[in-house]
């Protein structure tokens, strides 16, 4: 079903069964598969492929040569009707690739809203990306990676399968992330190691001085005290009880499956 207000270039192929919402604009030489749903106000500039069981929300901008919902690169994939789900107001730039999920990984690759995916970024199968994240040029996620809200992944950075990137994290360019990065942390290098708290980013997002001091104290306990994680957990938990902003940092320990960067 194609809404009457949608504008579709005559060179574009829209397979029967696709749902194209109001005010969608699809430029030349795009391909839209039969199981695709595109929400109102979304723009596909040109030469964009959207395939598979893919749902794209409202007011996204997707530029040329992006490929969304295609067959993933997991050798276990056997053609199951797995999905891609994308929220609203994302900017998906040239040659970005977003692959459908796998049955073994939950069946869906999910991207939230208000994200910027720069040129040639790659989101592999079963990844979960939150809201207001930035992926710089050539940033790459392996399968099953989780990236929480407000994270920034630098250019030419690769994140290993199953890693978790916490909220408000900044990963510097040309890094290799092989373990989980707790919230608020700046990470850099191959393999990535911690370099302090993302203070400037947190200030821009409204964190006050008291919250910043508490987060910095938790960071120092984990990374500067010379003690093990088990040894510092009670003190970080006590900080989290006094300061809500520390709670995501403490809760991250239970979420981590690959161990924390050190």
Coordinates of N, CA and C in Angstrom, one line a residue, residues 10-257:
X10 N 10.0 7.4 -10.8 CA 9.6 6.2 -11.7 C 10.6 5.2 -11.9
X11 N 11.9 5.5 -11.6 CA 12.9 4.5 -11.8 C 13.1 3.5 -10.6
X12 N 12.4 3.9 -9.5 CA 12.4 3.0 -8.3 C 11.5 1.9 -8.4
X13 N 11.9 0.7 -7.8 CA 11.0 -0.5 -7.8 C 10.5 -0.6 -6.4
X14 N 9.2 -0.7 -6.2 CA 8.5 -0.9 -5.0 C 7.7 -2.2 -5.2
X15 N 8.1 -3.3 -4.5 CA 7.4 -4.6 -4.7 C 6.0 -4.5 -4.0
X16 N 5.1 -5.3 -4.6 CA 3.8 -5.4 -4.1 C 3.8 -5.9 -2.7
X17 N 3.1 -5.2 -1.8 CA 3.0 -5.6 -0.4 C 3.7 -4.6 0.5
X18 N 4.6 -3.8 -0.1 CA 5.3 -2.8 0.7 C 4.3 -1.8 1.2
X19 N 4.6 -1.2 2.4 CA 3.7 -0.1 2.9 C 4.5 1.2 3.0
X20 N 4.1 2.1 2.2 CA 4.8 3.4 2.1 C 3.9 4.5 2.7
X21 N 4.3 5.2 3.7 CA 3.5 6.1 4.5 C 3.3 7.4 3.8
X22 N 2.6 8.3 4.5 CA 2.3 9.6 4.0 C 3.6 10.5 3.9
X23 N 3.7 11.2 2.9 CA 4.8 12.2 2.6 C 6.1 11.6 2.5
X24 N 6.2 10.3 2.3 CA 7.5 9.6 2.0 C 8.0 10.1 0.7
X25 N 9.2 10.3 0.6 CA 9.9 10.7 -0.7 C 11.0 9.7 -1.0
X26 N 10.8 9.0 -2.2 CA 11.8 8.0 -2.6 C 12.4 8.5 -3.9
X27 N 13.7 8.7 -3.9 CA 14.3 9.2 -5.1 C 14.6 8.1 -6.1
X28 N 15.5 8.4 -7.1 CA 15.7 7.5 -8.2 C 16.5 6.2 -7.8
X29 N 16.2 5.1 -8.6 CA 17.0 3.9 -8.5 C 17.0 3.2 -7.2
X30 N 16.0 3.3 -6.4 CA 15.9 2.6 -5.1 C 15.1 1.3 -5.3
X31 N 15.3 0.4 -4.4 CA 14.6 -0.9 -4.4 C 13.9 -1.1 -3.0
X32 N 12.6 -1.3 -3.0 CA 11.9 -1.5 -1.7 C 11.2 -2.9 -1.8
X33 N 11.6 -3.8 -0.9 CA 11.1 -5.1 -0.9 C 9.6 -5.2 -0.4
X34 N 9.0 -6.4 -0.6 CA 7.6 -6.6 -0.4 C 7.2 -6.5 1.1
X35 N 8.1 -6.8 2.0 CA 7.8 -6.8 3.4 C 8.4 -5.6 4.2
X36 N 8.5 -4.5 3.4 CA 9.1 -3.3 4.0 C 8.0 -2.3 4.4
X37 N 8.1 -1.7 5.5 CA 7.2 -0.6 5.9 C 8.0 0.7 6.2
X38 N 7.7 1.8 5.5 CA 8.4 3.0 5.6 C 7.4 4.1 6.2
X39 N 7.8 4.7 7.3 CA 6.9 5.6 8.0 C 6.8 7.0 7.4
X40 N 5.8 7.7 7.7 CA 5.6 9.0 7.1 C 6.7 10.0 7.2
X41 N 6.9 10.7 6.2 CA 7.9 11.8 6.2 C 9.4 11.3 5.9
X42 N 9.6 10.0 5.8 CA 11.0 9.5 5.6 C 11.4 9.8 4.2
X43 N 12.7 10.1 4.0 CA 13.2 10.4 2.7 C 14.3 9.4 2.3
X44 N 14.2 8.8 1.2 CA 15.3 8.0 0.6 C 15.8 8.7 -0.6
X45 N 17.1 9.2 -0.6 CA 17.6 10.1 -1.6 C 17.7 9.4 -2.9
X46 N 18.5 8.4 -3.0 CA 18.6 7.6 -4.3 C 19.4 6.4 -4.1
X47 N 19.3 5.4 -4.9 CA 20.1 4.1 -4.9 C 20.1 3.5 -3.5
X48 N 19.0 3.5 -2.9 CA 18.9 2.9 -1.5 C 18.1 1.5 -1.7
X49 N 18.7 0.5 -1.0 CA 18.0 -0.8 -1.0 C 17.5 -1.0 0.4
X50 N 16.1 -1.3 0.5 CA 15.5 -1.7 1.8 C 14.8 -3.0 1.5
X51 N 15.2 -4.0 2.2 CA 14.7 -5.4 1.9 C 14.4 -6.1 3.1
X52 N 13.9 -7.3 3.0 CA 13.5 -8.2 4.1 C 12.3 -7.6 4.9
X53 N 12.2 -8.1 6.1 CA 11.1 -7.7 7.0 C 11.6 -6.5 7.8
X54 N 11.5 -5.3 7.2 CA 12.1 -4.1 7.7 C 11.0 -3.1 7.9
X55 N 11.1 -2.5 9.1 CA 10.2 -1.4 9.5 C 11.0 -0.1 9.8
X56 N 10.7 0.9 9.1 CA 11.4 2.2 9.3 C 10.4 3.2 9.7
X57 N 10.7 4.0 10.8 CA 9.8 4.9 11.3 C 9.6 6.2 10.6
X58 N 9.3 7.3 11.3 CA 9.0 8.6 10.7 C 10.2 9.5 10.5
X59 N 10.2 10.3 9.5 CA 11.1 11.4 9.3 C 12.6 11.0 9.3
X60 N 12.9 9.9 8.9 CA 14.3 9.5 8.7 C 14.8 10.0 7.3
X61 N 16.1 10.2 7.3 CA 16.7 10.6 6.0 C 17.8 9.6 5.7
X62 N 17.7 8.9 4.6 CA 18.5 7.8 4.2 C 19.1 8.2 2.8
X63 N 20.5 8.2 2.8 CA 21.1 8.7 1.6 C 21.6 7.6 0.7
X64 N 22.2 8.0 -0.4 CA 22.5 7.0 -1.5 C 23.4 5.8 -1.1
X65 N 23.1 4.7 -1.7 CA 23.8 3.5 -1.6 C 23.7 2.8 -0.2
X66 N 22.8 3.3 0.7 CA 22.6 2.6 1.9 C 21.9 1.3 1.6
X67 N 22.2 0.3 2.5 CA 21.5 -1.0 2.3 C 21.0 -1.5 3.7
X68 N 19.7 -1.6 3.7 CA 19.0 -1.9 5.0 C 18.1 -3.2 4.9
X69 N 18.3 -4.1 5.9 CA 17.5 -5.3 5.9 C 17.9 -6.4 5.0
X70 N 19.1 -6.3 4.5 CA 19.6 -7.4 3.6 C 20.0 -8.6 4.4
X71 N 20.3 -9.7 3.7 CA 20.8 -10.9 4.4 C 22.0 -10.7 5.2
X72 N 22.0 -11.1 6.4 CA 23.2 -10.9 7.3 C 24.4 -11.8 6.8
X73 N 25.5 -11.6 7.5 CA 26.7 -12.3 7.2 C 27.1 -13.4 8.2
X74 N 26.0 -13.9 8.9 CA 26.2 -15.0 9.8 C 25.9 -16.3 9.1
X75 N 26.9 -17.2 9.1 CA 26.8 -18.4 8.3 C 25.7 -19.3 8.8
X76 N 25.2 -19.1 10.0 CA 24.0 -19.9 10.5 C 22.7 -19.5 9.9
X77 N 22.7 -18.3 9.3 CA 21.4 -17.8 8.8 C 20.9 -18.7 7.6
X78 N 19.7 -19.1 7.7 CA 19.1 -20.0 6.7 C 17.8 -19.4 6.0
X79 N 17.8 -18.1 5.9 CA 16.6 -17.5 5.2 C 15.4 -17.3 6.1
X80 N 15.5 -17.4 7.4 CA 14.3 -17.1 8.2 C 13.9 -15.7 8.1
X81 N 12.6 -15.4 8.4 CA 12.0 -14.1 8.2 C 12.4 -13.2 9.4
X82 N 13.6 -13.0 9.7 CA 14.1 -12.1 10.7 C 14.0 -10.6 10.3
X83 N 14.2 -9.7 11.2 CA 13.7 -8.3 11.0 C 14.8 -7.3 11.2
X84 N 14.5 -6.1 10.7 CA 15.2 -4.8 11.1 C 14.1 -3.9 11.5
X85 N 14.3 -3.2 12.7 CA 13.4 -2.2 13.1 C 14.2 -0.9 13.4
X86 N 13.7 0.2 12.8 CA 14.4 1.5 12.9 C 13.4 2.5 13.4
X87 N 13.8 3.4 14.3 CA 12.9 4.4 14.9 C 12.7 5.6 14.0
X88 N 12.7 6.8 14.6 CA 12.3 8.0 13.9 C 13.5 9.0 13.9
X89 N 13.5 9.8 12.9 CA 14.4 11.0 12.8 C 15.9 10.6 12.8
X90 N 16.2 9.4 12.2 CA 17.6 9.1 12.1 C 18.2 9.6 10.8
X91 N 19.4 9.9 10.8 CA 20.2 10.3 9.6 C 21.1 9.1 9.2
X92 N 20.8 8.5 8.2 CA 21.6 7.3 7.7 C 22.3 7.6 6.4
X93 N 23.6 7.8 6.5 CA 24.3 8.4 5.4 C 24.8 7.4 4.4
X94 N 25.6 7.9 3.4 CA 26.0 7.1 2.3 C 26.6 5.7 2.7
X95 N 26.2 4.7 2.0 CA 26.8 3.3 2.0 C 26.7 2.7 3.4
X96 N 25.8 3.2 4.3 CA 25.6 2.5 5.6 C 24.9 1.1 5.3
X97 N 25.3 0.1 6.1 CA 24.7 -1.2 5.9 C 24.1 -1.6 7.3
X98 N 22.9 -2.1 7.3 CA 22.2 -2.5 8.5 C 21.6 -3.9 8.1
X99 N 22.1 -5.0 8.8 CA 21.6 -6.3 8.4 C 20.5 -6.9 9.3
X100 N 19.7 -7.7 8.7 CA 18.6 -8.3 9.5 C 19.2 -9.3 10.6
X101 N 18.4 -9.6 11.6 CA 18.8 -10.4 12.7 C 18.9 -11.9 12.3
X102 N 19.2 -12.7 13.3 CA 19.2 -14.1 13.2 C 18.2 -14.7 14.3
X103 N 17.8 -15.9 14.0 CA 16.9 -16.6 14.9 C 17.6 -16.8 16.3
X104 N 18.9 -17.2 16.2 CA 19.7 -17.5 17.4 C 19.9 -16.2 18.2
X105 N 19.9 -15.1 17.6 CA 20.2 -13.8 18.3 C 19.0 -13.0 18.7
X106 N 17.8 -13.6 18.5 CA 16.6 -12.9 18.9 C 15.7 -12.5 17.7
X107 N 16.3 -12.5 16.5 CA 15.5 -12.3 15.3 C 15.3 -10.9 14.9
X108 N 16.0 -9.9 15.5 CA 15.8 -8.5 15.1 C 17.0 -7.7 15.4
X109 N 17.3 -6.9 14.4 CA 18.3 -5.8 14.6 C 17.6 -4.5 14.8
X110 N 17.8 -3.8 15.9 CA 17.0 -2.7 16.3 C 17.8 -1.4 16.5
X111 N 17.3 -0.3 15.9 CA 18.0 1.0 16.0 C 16.9 1.9 16.5
X112 N 17.2 2.8 17.5 CA 16.2 3.7 18.0 C 16.0 4.9 17.2
X113 N 16.0 6.1 17.8 CA 15.6 7.3 17.2 C 16.7 8.4 17.4
X114 N 16.7 9.3 16.4 CA 17.6 10.5 16.5 C 19.1 10.1 16.5
X115 N 19.4 9.1 15.8 CA 20.8 8.7 15.6 C 21.4 9.2 14.3
X116 N 22.7 9.4 14.3 CA 23.5 9.7 13.1 C 24.5 8.6 12.8
X117 N 24.2 8.0 11.7 CA 25.1 6.9 11.2 C 25.9 7.5 10.0
X118 N 27.2 7.8 10.2 CA 27.9 8.4 9.1 C 28.3 7.4 8.0
X119 N 29.0 7.9 7.0 CA 29.4 7.2 5.8 C 30.0 5.8 6.2
X120 N 29.4 4.8 5.6 CA 30.0 3.4 5.6 C 30.0 2.8 6.9
X121 N 29.2 3.3 7.9 CA 29.0 2.6 9.1 C 28.3 1.2 8.9
X122 N 28.6 0.2 9.7 CA 28.0 -1.1 9.6 C 27.4 -1.5 10.9
X123 N 26.1 -1.9 10.8 CA 25.4 -2.4 12.0 C 25.1 -3.9 11.6
X124 N 25.7 -4.8 12.3 CA 25.5 -6.2 12.0 C 24.3 -6.8 12.6
X125 N 24.0 -8.1 12.3 CA 22.8 -8.8 12.8 C 22.7 -8.8 14.3
X126 N 21.4 -8.6 14.7 CA 21.0 -8.7 16.1 C 21.6 -7.6 17.0
X127 N 22.1 -6.5 16.4 CA 22.6 -5.4 17.2 C 21.4 -4.6 17.8
X128 N 21.6 -3.9 18.9 CA 20.6 -3.0 19.5 C 21.3 -1.7 19.7
X129 N 20.8 -0.7 19.0 CA 21.4 0.7 19.1 C 20.3 1.6 19.7
X130 N 20.6 2.3 20.8 CA 19.6 3.2 21.4 C 19.3 4.4 20.7
X131 N 19.2 5.5 21.4 CA 18.8 6.8 20.9 C 19.9 7.8 21.0
X132 N 19.9 8.7 20.0 CA 20.9 9.9 20.0 C 22.3 9.4 20.0
X133 N 22.6 8.3 19.3 CA 24.0 7.9 19.2 C 24.6 8.4 17.9
X134 N 25.9 8.5 17.9 CA 26.7 8.9 16.7 C 27.7 7.9 16.3
X135 N 27.6 7.4 15.1 CA 28.6 6.5 14.6 C 29.4 7.2 13.5
X136 N 30.7 7.5 13.7 CA 31.5 8.2 12.7 C 31.8 7.3 11.5
X137 N 32.4 7.8 10.5 CA 32.7 7.1 9.3 C 33.4 5.7 9.5
X138 N 32.9 4.7 8.9 CA 33.5 3.4 8.9 C 33.4 2.7 10.3
X139 N 32.6 3.2 11.2 CA 32.4 2.5 12.5 C 31.7 1.2 12.2
X140 N 32.1 0.2 12.9 CA 31.6 -1.2 12.6 C 31.2 -1.9 13.9
X141 N 30.0 -2.4 13.9 CA 29.6 -3.3 15.0 C 29.5 -4.7 14.6
X142 N 30.2 -5.6 15.3 CA 30.0 -7.0 15.1 C 28.6 -7.5 15.5
X143 N 28.2 -8.7 15.3 CA 26.9 -9.2 15.6 C 26.6 -9.1 17.1
X144 N 25.3 -8.9 17.5 CA 24.9 -9.0 18.9 C 25.4 -7.9 19.8
X145 N 25.9 -6.8 19.2 CA 26.4 -5.7 20.0 C 25.2 -4.8 20.5
X146 N 25.3 -4.3 21.8 CA 24.4 -3.4 22.3 C 25.1 -2.0 22.5
X147 N 24.5 -1.0 22.0 CA 25.0 0.4 22.2 C 23.9 1.2 22.8
X148 N 24.1 1.7 24.0 CA 23.1 2.4 24.8 C 23.0 3.9 24.3
X149 N 22.1 4.6 24.9 CA 21.8 6.0 24.4 C 23.0 6.9 24.6
X150 N 23.1 7.9 23.6 CA 24.1 9.0 23.7 C 25.5 8.5 23.5
X151 N 25.7 7.3 23.0 CA 27.1 6.8 22.8 C 27.6 7.4 21.5
X152 N 28.9 7.6 21.5 CA 29.6 8.1 20.3 C 30.7 7.1 19.9
X153 N 30.7 6.6 18.7 CA 31.7 5.6 18.2 C 32.5 6.3 17.2
X154 N 33.8 6.4 17.4 CA 34.7 7.1 16.5 C 34.9 6.4 15.2
X155 N 35.4 7.1 14.2 CA 35.7 6.6 12.9 C 36.7 5.5 12.9
X156 N 36.5 4.5 12.0 CA 37.4 3.4 11.8 C 37.4 2.5 13.0
X157 N 36.5 2.6 13.9 CA 36.4 1.8 15.2 C 35.6 0.5 14.9
X158 N 36.1 -0.6 15.4 CA 35.4 -1.9 15.4 C 35.0 -2.4 16.8
X159 N 33.8 -2.9 16.9 CA 33.3 -3.4 18.2 C 33.1 -4.9 18.0
X160 N 33.7 -5.7 18.9 CA 33.6 -7.1 18.9 C 32.2 -7.6 19.1
X161 N 31.9 -8.8 18.6 CA 30.6 -9.4 18.8 C 30.3 -9.5 20.3
X162 N 29.0 -9.3 20.6 CA 28.4 -9.4 22.0 C 28.9 -8.3 23.0
X163 N 29.7 -7.4 22.6 CA 30.1 -6.3 23.5 C 28.9 -5.4 23.8
X164 N 29.0 -4.7 24.9 CA 28.0 -3.7 25.3 C 28.7 -2.4 25.5
X165 N 28.2 -1.4 24.9 CA 28.7 0.0 25.0 C 27.7 0.8 25.8
X166 N 28.1 1.3 27.0 CA 27.2 1.9 27.9 C 26.8 3.3 27.4
X167 N 25.8 3.9 28.1 CA 25.2 5.2 27.8 C 26.3 6.3 28.0
X168 N 26.3 7.3 27.1 CA 27.2 8.4 27.2 C 28.7 8.1 27.0
X169 N 29.0 6.9 26.5 CA 30.3 6.5 26.3 C 30.8 7.2 25.0
X170 N 32.1 7.6 25.0 CA 32.8 8.0 23.8 C 34.0 7.1 23.5
X171 N 33.9 6.4 22.3 CA 35.0 5.6 21.9 C 35.8 6.3 20.8
X172 N 37.1 6.5 21.0 CA 37.9 7.3 20.1 C 38.1 6.5 18.8
X173 N 38.5 7.3 17.8 CA 38.7 6.7 16.4 C 39.8 5.7 16.4
X174 N 39.6 4.8 15.4 CA 40.7 3.7 15.1 C 40.8 2.8 16.3
X175 N 39.8 2.6 17.1 CA 39.9 1.7 18.3 C 39.4 0.3 17.9
X176 N 39.8 -0.6 18.7 CA 39.2 -2.0 18.7 C 38.7 -2.3 20.0
X177 N 37.3 -2.5 20.1 CA 36.7 -2.7 21.4 C 36.4 -4.2 21.5
X178 N 37.1 -4.8 22.5 CA 36.9 -6.3 22.6 C 36.2 -6.7 23.9
X179 N 35.9 -5.7 24.8 CA 35.2 -5.9 26.1 C 34.2 -4.8 26.3
X180 N 33.4 -5.0 27.3 CA 32.3 -4.0 27.6 C 32.8 -2.7 28.1
X181 N 32.2 -1.6 27.7 CA 32.6 -0.3 28.2 C 31.5 0.3 29.0
X182 N 31.8 0.5 30.3 CA 30.7 1.0 31.2 C 30.3 2.4 30.8
X183 N 29.1 2.8 31.3 CA 28.5 4.2 31.0 C 29.5 5.3 31.4
X184 N 29.5 6.3 30.6 CA 30.2 7.6 30.9 C 31.6 7.6 30.5
X185 N 32.2 6.5 30.2 CA 33.6 6.3 30.0 C 34.1 6.8 28.6
X186 N 35.3 7.4 28.6 CA 36.0 7.6 27.3 C 37.0 6.4 27.1
X187 N 36.9 5.7 26.0 CA 37.7 4.6 25.7 C 38.5 4.8 24.4
X188 N 39.7 4.3 24.3 CA 40.5 4.5 23.1 C 41.6 3.4 23.0
X189 N 41.9 3.1 21.8 CA 43.0 2.2 21.6 C 42.6 0.8 21.0
X190 N 43.6 0.0 20.8 CA 43.4 -1.4 20.3 C 44.4 -2.3 21.0
X191 N 43.8 -3.0 22.0 CA 42.4 -3.0 22.4 C 42.1 -1.8 23.3
X192 N 40.8 -1.3 23.2 CA 40.4 -0.1 23.9 C 40.6 -0.2 25.4
X193 N 41.1 0.9 26.0 CA 41.3 1.0 27.4 C 40.6 2.3 27.9
X194 N 40.3 2.4 29.2 CA 39.6 3.6 29.7 C 40.6 4.8 29.9
X195 N 40.0 6.0 29.5 CA 40.8 7.2 29.7 C 40.0 8.3 30.4
X196 N 39.2 7.9 31.3 CA 38.5 8.9 32.1 C 37.0 9.0 31.8
X197 N 36.4 10.0 32.3 CA 34.9 10.2 32.1 C 34.6 11.2 31.0
X198 N 33.6 11.0 30.3 CA 33.2 11.9 29.2 C 32.5 13.2 29.8
X199 N 33.3 14.0 30.5 CA 32.8 15.1 31.2 C 32.1 16.1 30.3
X200 N 32.7 16.5 29.2 CA 32.1 17.5 28.4 C 30.8 17.0 27.8
X201 N 30.7 15.8 27.4 CA 29.4 15.3 26.9 C 28.4 15.3 28.0
X202 N 28.7 14.9 29.2 CA 27.7 14.9 30.3 C 27.3 16.3 30.6
X203 N 28.2 17.3 30.6 CA 27.8 18.7 30.9 C 26.8 19.1 29.8
X204 N 27.1 18.8 28.6 CA 26.1 19.2 27.5 C 24.8 18.6 27.7
X205 N 24.7 17.5 28.3 CA 23.4 16.8 28.5 C 22.8 17.1 29.9
X206 N 23.3 18.1 30.6 CA 22.6 18.6 31.8 C 23.0 18.0 33.1
X207 N 24.1 17.2 33.1 CA 24.5 16.6 34.4 C 25.2 17.7 35.3
X208 N 24.7 17.9 36.5 CA 25.3 18.9 37.4 C 26.6 18.5 38.0
X209 N 27.2 19.4 38.8 CA 28.5 19.2 39.4 C 28.4 18.0 40.4
X210 N 27.4 18.0 41.2 CA 27.3 16.9 42.1 C 27.3 15.5 41.5
X211 N 26.5 15.4 40.4 CA 26.4 14.1 39.6 C 27.8 13.8 39.0
X212 N 28.4 14.8 38.5 CA 29.7 14.6 37.8 C 30.8 14.1 38.9
X213 N 30.8 14.7 40.0 CA 31.7 14.3 41.1 C 31.4 12.9 41.5
X214 N 30.2 12.5 41.6 CA 29.8 11.1 42.0 C 30.2 10.1 41.0
X215 N 30.0 10.4 39.7 CA 30.4 9.5 38.6 C 31.9 9.4 38.6
X216 N 32.6 10.5 38.8 CA 34.1 10.4 38.8 C 34.6 9.6 39.9
X217 N 33.9 9.7 41.1 CA 34.3 8.9 42.2 C 34.2 7.4 42.0
X218 N 33.0 7.1 41.3 CA 32.8 5.7 41.0 C 33.8 5.2 40.0
X219 N 34.2 6.0 39.0 CA 35.2 5.7 38.0 C 36.5 5.4 38.7
X220 N 36.9 6.3 39.6 CA 38.2 6.1 40.3 C 38.3 4.9 41.2
X221 N 37.1 4.5 41.8 CA 37.1 3.3 42.5 C 37.4 2.1 41.6
X222 N 36.7 2.1 40.5 CA 36.9 1.0 39.5 C 38.2 0.9 38.9
X223 N 38.7 2.1 38.5 CA 39.9 2.0 37.6 C 41.2 2.6 38.2
X224 N 41.1 3.3 39.4 CA 42.3 3.9 39.9 C 42.6 3.4 41.3
X225 N 41.8 2.6 41.9 CA 42.0 2.2 43.3 C 43.0 1.1 43.4
X226 N 43.3 0.3 42.3 CA 44.1 -0.8 42.4 C 43.5 -2.1 43.0
X227 N 42.2 -2.0 43.2 CA 41.4 -3.1 43.7 C 40.6 -3.8 42.7
X228 N 40.1 -5.0 43.0 CA 39.3 -5.8 42.0 C 37.9 -5.2 42.0
X229 N 37.2 -5.6 41.0 CA 35.8 -5.2 40.9 C 35.0 -5.7 42.1
X230 N 35.1 -6.9 42.5 CA 34.4 -7.4 43.7 C 34.7 -6.6 44.9
X231 N 35.9 -6.1 45.0 CA 36.3 -5.3 46.2 C 35.7 -4.0 46.2
X232 N 35.5 -3.3 45.1 CA 35.0 -2.0 45.0 C 33.5 -1.9 44.8
X233 N 32.8 -3.0 44.5 CA 31.4 -3.0 44.2 C 30.6 -2.4 45.4
X234 N 30.8 -2.8 46.7 CA 30.0 -2.3 47.7 C 30.1 -0.7 47.8
X235 N 31.2 -0.2 47.6 CA 31.4 1.3 47.7 C 30.7 2.0 46.5
X236 N 30.8 1.4 45.3 CA 30.1 1.9 44.2 C 28.6 1.8 44.3
X237 N 28.1 0.7 44.9 CA 26.7 0.5 45.2 C 26.2 1.6 46.2
X238 N 27.0 1.9 47.2 CA 26.7 3.0 48.2 C 26.5 4.3 47.5
X239 N 27.5 4.6 46.5 CA 27.4 5.8 45.8 C 26.1 5.9 44.9
X240 N 25.7 4.7 44.3 CA 24.5 4.7 43.5 C 23.3 4.9 44.3
X241 N 23.3 4.5 45.6 CA 22.1 4.7 46.4 C 21.9 6.2 46.7
X242 N 23.0 6.9 46.8 CA 23.0 8.4 47.1 C 22.8 9.2 45.8
X243 N 23.3 8.7 44.7 CA 23.3 9.5 43.4 C 22.7 8.6 42.3
X244 N 21.5 9.0 41.8 CA 20.9 8.2 40.8 C 21.7 8.0 39.6
X245 N 22.5 9.1 39.3 CA 23.3 9.0 38.0 C 24.4 7.9 38.1
X246 N 24.8 7.5 39.3 CA 25.8 6.4 39.4 C 25.1 5.0 39.2
X247 N 23.8 4.9 39.3 CA 23.1 3.6 39.3 C 23.4 2.9 37.9
X248 N 23.3 3.6 36.8 CA 23.6 2.9 35.5 C 25.0 2.3 35.5
X249 N 25.9 3.0 36.1 CA 27.3 2.6 36.2 C 27.4 1.3 37.0
X250 N 26.7 1.3 38.1 CA 26.8 0.1 39.0 C 26.0 -1.1 38.3
X251 N 24.8 -0.8 37.8 CA 24.0 -1.8 37.2 C 24.7 -2.5 36.0
X252 N 25.6 -1.7 35.3 CA 26.3 -2.3 34.2 C 27.1 -3.5 34.5
X253 N 27.6 -3.6 35.7 CA 28.4 -4.8 36.1 C 27.6 -6.1 35.9
X254 N 26.3 -6.0 36.2 CA 25.5 -7.2 36.1 C 25.2 -7.5 34.6
X255 N 25.2 -6.5 33.8 CA 24.9 -6.6 32.4 C 26.0 -7.2 31.6
X256 N 27.2 -6.9 32.1 CA 28.4 -7.2 31.3 C 28.6 -8.7 31.1
X257 N 28.9 -9.2 29.9 CA 29.1 -10.6 29.6 C 30.5 -10.9 29.1

